[in-house]
Amino acid sequence: MKILTEHIDVPNIDTIDVFMKHGGYSAVQKALKKMTPDEVTEEVKKSGLRGRGGAGFPVGMKWSFLAKPEGVPRYLVCNADESEPGTFKDHYLMWKSPHTLIEGMIVSSFALGANTSYIYVRGELMYVINILEKAIQEAYDKGLLGKNILGSGYDLDLFVQPGGGAYICGEETALLESLEGKRGNPRNKPPFPAVKGLWQCPTVVNNVESIAATSWIVNNGGDAYAAIGVGRSTGTKLISASGHIKKPGVYEIPLGITVEDFIYSDEWCGGIREGHKLKAVVAGGSSVPILPAELILTTAAGEKRLMTYESLSDGGFATGTMLGSGGFVVMDETACIVHNTLTFAKFYHHESCGQCSPCREGTGWMDKVLNRIEHGQGRKEDIDLLVDVAKKIEGNTICPLGDAASWPVAAAIRHFRDEFEWHIEHPELATKPGAVFMRKGASWTK
Amino acid sequence: MKVTIDNITLEVEPGTTIMQAARMIGPEVAPPAMCYYEPLKGSGGKCRACLVKVTAGSEKDPRPMPKLVPACITAVQDGMIVENTVNEDVLETRKGIVEFLLLNHPLDCPVCDQAGECHLQDFSFEHGVSSTRTVEERNTFEPTDLGPNIQLNMNRCILCYRCVYTADQITDGRVHGVMHRGDHAEISTYIEKAIDNDFSGNVIDVCPVGALTDKTYRFKSRVWFSKPVDAHCECEKCSGKATIWYKGDEVIRVTGRKNMWGEVTDFICNGCRFDKKKTADWVIEGPTNVSRHSVISANKYGANLIKPAFPVLQAARDYKQINDDRDRSFLGIQPALPKSKKK
């Protein structure tokens, strides 16, 4: 079942004519001519679509929180600042099929009553920005954007904004600051963007994938979307699969397939590369807790783990993880967890905005300690120190970057503590290139 | 609106923050503030030193808040119950915040002009632990010259953003700001430039640490050797209300007047601050009420001037439990003075 990537392999799908030939912009026709904004919102609510940026907050509910005072403009901002290591789905979608996003933007803006909308694209993706600019111009030429769209009396201007080149600008309030032309520092919440967002006006910030899905929901109805998936995880999700698998890439999966299926089935990842075994998986981008092979395939209760928000977070952080933004990084037994954790910690150290003290100092501290452990300078007390530092950052920061920095470190120690200990106890072995600790009896060593 | 902080209930106006409500009760329950500065709009929420536990959100919705919340920017709700000094989690987190703030701090108090009136010293004394867990090298910065009046030592900075807000709100044109990000973020001007306008000196007063100090006062004296005196002068630019600091007969420094929270409400101009260094320039009002952020009266001009601070009492009380064979007087911890001993 494909929704977003149905026509993605059609040649020239990035041009508006080809896109319209394959049913593109029918949702705009339907929404603007036959539906009211409230009806569109209602369909999205019915669909159970959850935010695809990572947090998984229901989109319809987020829309209904939008304050609607008289005489104040409202904005829709598309968060296309995808920077999470391991995640590259939005990039793929915008690059291959920009009109999918633009169609979603028009429908969503209409539902929210926004007359100006923005797509905040990661600054590094300049060629994607060019593709989007070209696509938007095509939409203007066809009368799908601008004044009085399709004679419905609804106006919409859509702008692309190149991002400031920082991971933190993907946090919604930092994104808004950046969009206003300021330093990308997250704001204190409350007030939330739904009340005071862009230029202190009510604003909704949604992920590319969430917005793109709304046009299918308008075309086929919220119930049809809700019929896909399991429980509260409805619809399809783009997963960026990478790491030691046979077929890395972006896959659109119906939520609810098993993780085992996703890794080993030929339809998706195609299994671990020849001659190796699954060791660990980071299921939703670098910020979610890493899970060892045993726990990613089955939950602590012994059930098969599914690719859904609920199943992946089953057992909390003790035995579970999160679906996050869908950056599915698979590691086989040649991967060193300490090295991997260091890489993540280094990233968050580099990307912390430096506004609040736990994150600014804590991320740097974790990076330095992990760096020592990795390079054979670790001390016994360092492992507990890392756990404690991670605990003191988590939940005490302005924005979720602090959590994102502490979760992977805490989880790696939770599940692979012996690997850290081995690094500290055997520095001369551990610092050899390619050295990996082989845990006795673990499924990936057999 | 009714709010309960550390089991003390009081009535406050709607829109009051937890911090403001706690300060109404007194310094014993007021959370520490490193970045929050009441006269500056928009300050607060950054250092996380004032994190408190809200055990009941409001009368209507008595659920506890899941995370600790910053007291300085969280507005009280009717029936809110807040725990500050009585909550273990809060105290533990605060220890962590002290540790984070000191992690890359040079701890060069012996040569720092701010020593003795430094909020970070107070904060770490009141809420921190005495040992360190870090062996890492500290981050350092290249020195930046901010002109003839203001000395910047970026290594000491805790990035509270107070000086940025001051320059935005008090002066007419900000030339300095925070550059870079993360733990290599620094206060600087874009391409080395002097901060030069009539009210620029106020960044010295708002700085909670020794990152921004007065160049005209540099290395002249320790704070505790000088006598602060309230004085005013005729000034066209500012209120002229200041505190002048004497060493012997010489005025060695002029600062704004600070209230009990270490905040200046009447900002003074650079003319008053840097140029009026003679007694004749000023009309003396009387000795300054020494704030809790100053060590001036300790062991010197009568300890009874300062209300024995709550944490000092605690430290004195806990003293015996520490297995330390050093002499008590060596540590400088005095037992609480009984009330009858007042002069």
Short mmCIF file of N, CA and C in Angstrom, two decimals, chain A residues 165-168 183 185 188 190 349-358 360-362 364-365 368-369 372 379 384-385 388-389 391-393 395-398 403, chain B residues 44-49 51 67-68 70 73 92-93 95-97 99-101 103-104 133-139 158-159 161 178-185:
data_model
loop_
_atom_site.label_atom_id
_atom_site.label_comp_id
_atom_site.label_asym_id
_atom_site.label_seq_id
_atom_site.Cartn_x
_atom_site.Cartn_y
_atom_site.Cartn_z
N GLY A 165 21.07 26.03 8.51
CA GLY A 165 22.19 25.10 8.56
C GLY A 165 22.48 24.57 9.94
N ALA A 166 21.46 24.45 10.76
CA ALA A 166 21.67 23.89 12.10
C ALA A 166 20.60 22.86 12.39
N TYR A 167 20.99 21.82 13.10
CA TYR A 167 20.04 20.78 13.51
C TYR A 167 18.94 21.40 14.35
N ILE A 168 19.31 22.34 15.20
CA ILE A 168 18.34 22.91 16.15
C ILE A 168 17.22 23.63 15.42
N ARG A 183 18.55 34.38 15.24
CA ARG A 183 19.33 33.22 15.63
C ARG A 183 18.37 32.08 16.00
N ASN A 185 17.33 29.98 18.13
CA ASN A 185 17.24 29.51 19.51
C ASN A 185 15.81 29.08 19.80
N ASN A 188 10.98 29.51 24.84
CA ASN A 188 10.36 28.91 26.01
C ASN A 188 8.89 28.68 25.72
N PRO A 190 5.12 27.36 27.54
CA PRO A 190 4.24 28.15 26.69
C PRO A 190 4.71 29.60 26.54
N HIS A 349 26.66 17.35 20.67
CA HIS A 349 27.56 18.36 21.22
C HIS A 349 27.72 19.51 20.23
N HIS A 350 27.91 19.13 18.98
CA HIS A 350 28.13 20.15 17.94
C HIS A 350 26.88 20.96 17.66
N GLU A 351 25.70 20.33 17.85
CA GLU A 351 24.46 20.97 17.42
C GLU A 351 23.68 21.64 18.54
N SER A 352 24.11 21.47 19.77
CA SER A 352 23.42 22.14 20.87
C SER A 352 23.47 23.65 20.64
N CYS A 353 22.35 24.34 20.89
CA CYS A 353 22.34 25.77 20.58
C CYS A 353 23.09 26.57 21.63
N GLY A 354 23.27 26.01 22.82
CA GLY A 354 24.03 26.71 23.85
C GLY A 354 23.20 27.65 24.68
N GLN A 355 21.90 27.55 24.58
CA GLN A 355 21.06 28.47 25.33
C GLN A 355 20.91 28.03 26.78
N CYS A 356 20.52 26.80 27.01
CA CYS A 356 20.32 26.39 28.40
C CYS A 356 21.46 25.49 28.87
N SER A 357 21.82 25.68 30.14
CA SER A 357 23.07 25.10 30.61
C SER A 357 23.15 23.58 30.61
N PRO A 358 22.10 22.83 30.96
CA PRO A 358 22.30 21.37 30.98
C PRO A 358 22.71 20.81 29.62
N ARG A 360 23.96 22.60 26.95
CA ARG A 360 25.21 23.19 26.45
C ARG A 360 26.42 22.49 27.05
N GLU A 361 26.42 22.35 28.37
CA GLU A 361 27.59 21.77 29.03
C GLU A 361 27.53 20.25 29.03
N GLY A 362 26.33 19.70 29.22
CA GLY A 362 26.19 18.25 29.34
C GLY A 362 26.56 17.51 28.07
N GLY A 364 28.61 18.42 25.76
CA GLY A 364 30.05 18.48 25.60
C GLY A 364 30.76 17.52 26.54
N TRP A 365 30.24 17.42 27.74
CA TRP A 365 30.85 16.54 28.74
C TRP A 365 30.73 15.08 28.30
N LYS A 368 33.13 14.34 25.56
CA LYS A 368 34.52 14.21 25.99
C LYS A 368 34.76 12.89 26.73
N VAL A 369 33.82 12.50 27.59
CA VAL A 369 33.99 11.25 28.34
C VAL A 369 33.97 10.06 27.39
N ARG A 372 37.11 9.71 25.51
CA ARG A 372 38.18 9.09 26.31
C ARG A 372 38.02 7.57 26.34
N ARG A 379 37.81 5.60 32.57
CA ARG A 379 37.94 5.21 33.97
C ARG A 379 36.69 4.42 34.33
N ASP A 384 29.02 5.17 35.03
CA ASP A 384 27.96 5.71 35.89
C ASP A 384 27.86 7.22 35.76
N LEU A 385 28.99 7.85 35.51
CA LEU A 385 28.99 9.30 35.31
C LEU A 385 28.15 9.66 34.09
N ASP A 388 24.53 9.34 34.82
CA ASP A 388 24.06 10.42 35.68
C ASP A 388 23.95 11.73 34.92
N VAL A 389 24.93 12.01 34.08
CA VAL A 389 24.87 13.25 33.28
C VAL A 389 23.67 13.22 32.36
N LYS A 391 20.96 11.65 32.76
CA LYS A 391 19.75 11.81 33.56
C LYS A 391 19.53 13.27 33.94
N LYS A 392 20.62 13.98 34.17
CA LYS A 392 20.46 15.38 34.59
C LYS A 392 20.15 16.31 33.43
N ILE A 393 20.44 15.88 32.22
CA ILE A 393 20.06 16.70 31.07
C ILE A 393 18.60 16.45 30.73
N GLY A 395 14.93 16.13 30.22
CA GLY A 395 13.74 16.76 30.80
C GLY A 395 14.00 18.12 31.43
N ASN A 396 15.25 18.53 31.53
CA ASN A 396 15.54 19.80 32.19
C ASN A 396 15.91 20.91 31.22
N THR A 397 15.65 20.69 29.95
CA THR A 397 16.08 21.68 28.96
C THR A 397 14.87 22.37 28.32
N ILE A 398 15.15 23.43 27.58
CA ILE A 398 14.07 24.20 26.96
C ILE A 398 13.40 23.38 25.87
N ASP A 403 16.94 15.96 25.53
CA ASP A 403 16.49 14.57 25.62
C ASP A 403 17.13 13.75 24.52
N GLY B 44 15.38 35.01 31.34
CA GLY B 44 14.96 33.84 32.11
C GLY B 44 14.72 32.62 31.25
N GLY B 45 14.68 31.48 31.93
CA GLY B 45 14.40 30.22 31.26
C GLY B 45 15.61 29.53 30.70
N LYS B 46 16.79 30.12 30.83
CA LYS B 46 17.95 29.56 30.15
C LYS B 46 18.87 28.74 31.06
N CYS B 47 19.13 29.26 32.27
CA CYS B 47 20.13 28.58 33.08
C CYS B 47 19.58 27.34 33.75
N ARG B 48 18.29 27.27 33.92
CA ARG B 48 17.59 26.14 34.54
C ARG B 48 17.93 25.99 36.02
N ALA B 49 18.49 27.01 36.64
CA ALA B 49 18.81 26.93 38.06
C ALA B 49 17.56 27.00 38.91
N LEU B 51 14.66 25.59 38.39
CA LEU B 51 13.69 24.53 38.16
C LEU B 51 13.03 24.13 39.48
N LYS B 67 7.37 17.39 34.14
CA LYS B 67 8.78 17.76 34.25
C LYS B 67 8.92 18.86 35.29
N LEU B 68 10.16 19.09 35.71
CA LEU B 68 10.42 20.27 36.52
C LEU B 68 10.24 21.49 35.62
N PRO B 70 10.79 25.77 34.95
CA PRO B 70 11.54 26.95 35.38
C PRO B 70 10.62 27.94 36.08
N ILE B 73 9.77 31.70 34.52
CA ILE B 73 8.92 32.02 33.37
C ILE B 73 7.59 31.28 33.42
N GLU B 92 18.45 17.77 43.80
CA GLU B 92 19.40 16.92 43.06
C GLU B 92 19.69 17.52 41.69
N THR B 93 18.61 17.96 41.01
CA THR B 93 18.78 18.59 39.70
C THR B 93 19.62 19.85 39.81
N LYS B 95 21.92 20.51 41.96
CA LYS B 95 23.33 20.12 42.08
C LYS B 95 23.91 19.91 40.68
N GLY B 96 23.12 19.26 39.85
CA GLY B 96 23.56 19.01 38.48
C GLY B 96 23.78 20.31 37.71
N ILE B 97 22.88 21.27 37.92
CA ILE B 97 23.01 22.55 37.20
C ILE B 97 24.29 23.26 37.63
N GLU B 99 26.94 21.86 38.68
CA GLU B 99 28.03 21.11 38.07
C GLU B 99 28.21 21.52 36.60
N PHE B 100 27.08 21.65 35.89
CA PHE B 100 27.15 22.03 34.48
C PHE B 100 27.74 23.43 34.32
N LEU B 101 27.28 24.34 35.17
CA LEU B 101 27.76 25.72 35.03
C LEU B 101 29.24 25.85 35.36
N LEU B 103 31.40 23.44 34.91
CA LEU B 103 32.17 22.48 34.13
C LEU B 103 33.27 23.14 33.31
N ASN B 104 32.92 24.24 32.66
CA ASN B 104 33.91 24.93 31.85
C ASN B 104 34.28 26.29 32.44
N ARG B 133 33.66 15.89 39.44
CA ARG B 133 33.71 14.59 38.79
C ARG B 133 34.37 14.68 37.42
N THR B 134 34.82 15.85 37.08
CA THR B 134 35.34 16.00 35.73
C THR B 134 36.87 16.01 35.71
N VAL B 135 37.42 15.35 34.72
CA VAL B 135 38.87 15.39 34.52
C VAL B 135 39.18 16.04 33.18
N GLU B 136 38.12 16.47 32.51
CA GLU B 136 38.29 17.00 31.16
C GLU B 136 38.92 18.39 31.17
N GLU B 137 39.60 18.69 30.10
CA GLU B 137 40.15 20.03 29.95
C GLU B 137 39.01 21.02 29.74
N ARG B 138 39.15 22.19 30.32
CA ARG B 138 38.08 23.17 30.18
C ARG B 138 38.17 23.92 28.85
N ASN B 139 37.00 24.31 28.36
CA ASN B 139 36.99 25.10 27.12
C ASN B 139 37.52 26.50 27.41
N ILE B 158 28.57 32.39 31.65
CA ILE B 158 27.65 31.26 31.72
C ILE B 158 26.51 31.42 30.71
N LEU B 159 26.66 32.32 29.77
CA LEU B 159 25.69 32.54 28.70
C LEU B 159 24.25 32.74 29.20
N TYR B 161 22.65 35.51 28.78
CA TYR B 161 22.04 36.43 27.82
C TYR B 161 21.59 37.75 28.45
N VAL B 178 25.53 36.83 20.97
CA VAL B 178 26.08 35.49 21.14
C VAL B 178 26.43 34.93 19.77
N MET B 179 27.68 34.56 19.62
CA MET B 179 28.11 33.97 18.36
C MET B 179 28.33 32.48 18.56
N HIS B 180 28.28 31.75 17.49
CA HIS B 180 28.47 30.29 17.51
C HIS B 180 27.40 29.63 18.39
N ARG B 181 27.57 28.34 18.61
CA ARG B 181 26.54 27.66 19.39
C ARG B 181 27.17 26.60 20.28
N GLY B 182 26.31 26.01 21.11
CA GLY B 182 26.76 24.96 22.02
C GLY B 182 27.76 25.50 23.03
N ASP B 183 28.70 24.64 23.46
CA ASP B 183 29.61 25.10 24.51
C ASP B 183 30.75 25.95 23.94
N HIS B 184 30.76 26.18 22.63
CA HIS B 184 31.71 27.15 22.10
C HIS B 184 31.01 28.45 21.72
N ALA B 185 29.77 28.62 22.19
CA ALA B 185 29.07 29.89 21.99
C ALA B 185 29.78 30.95 22.82
#
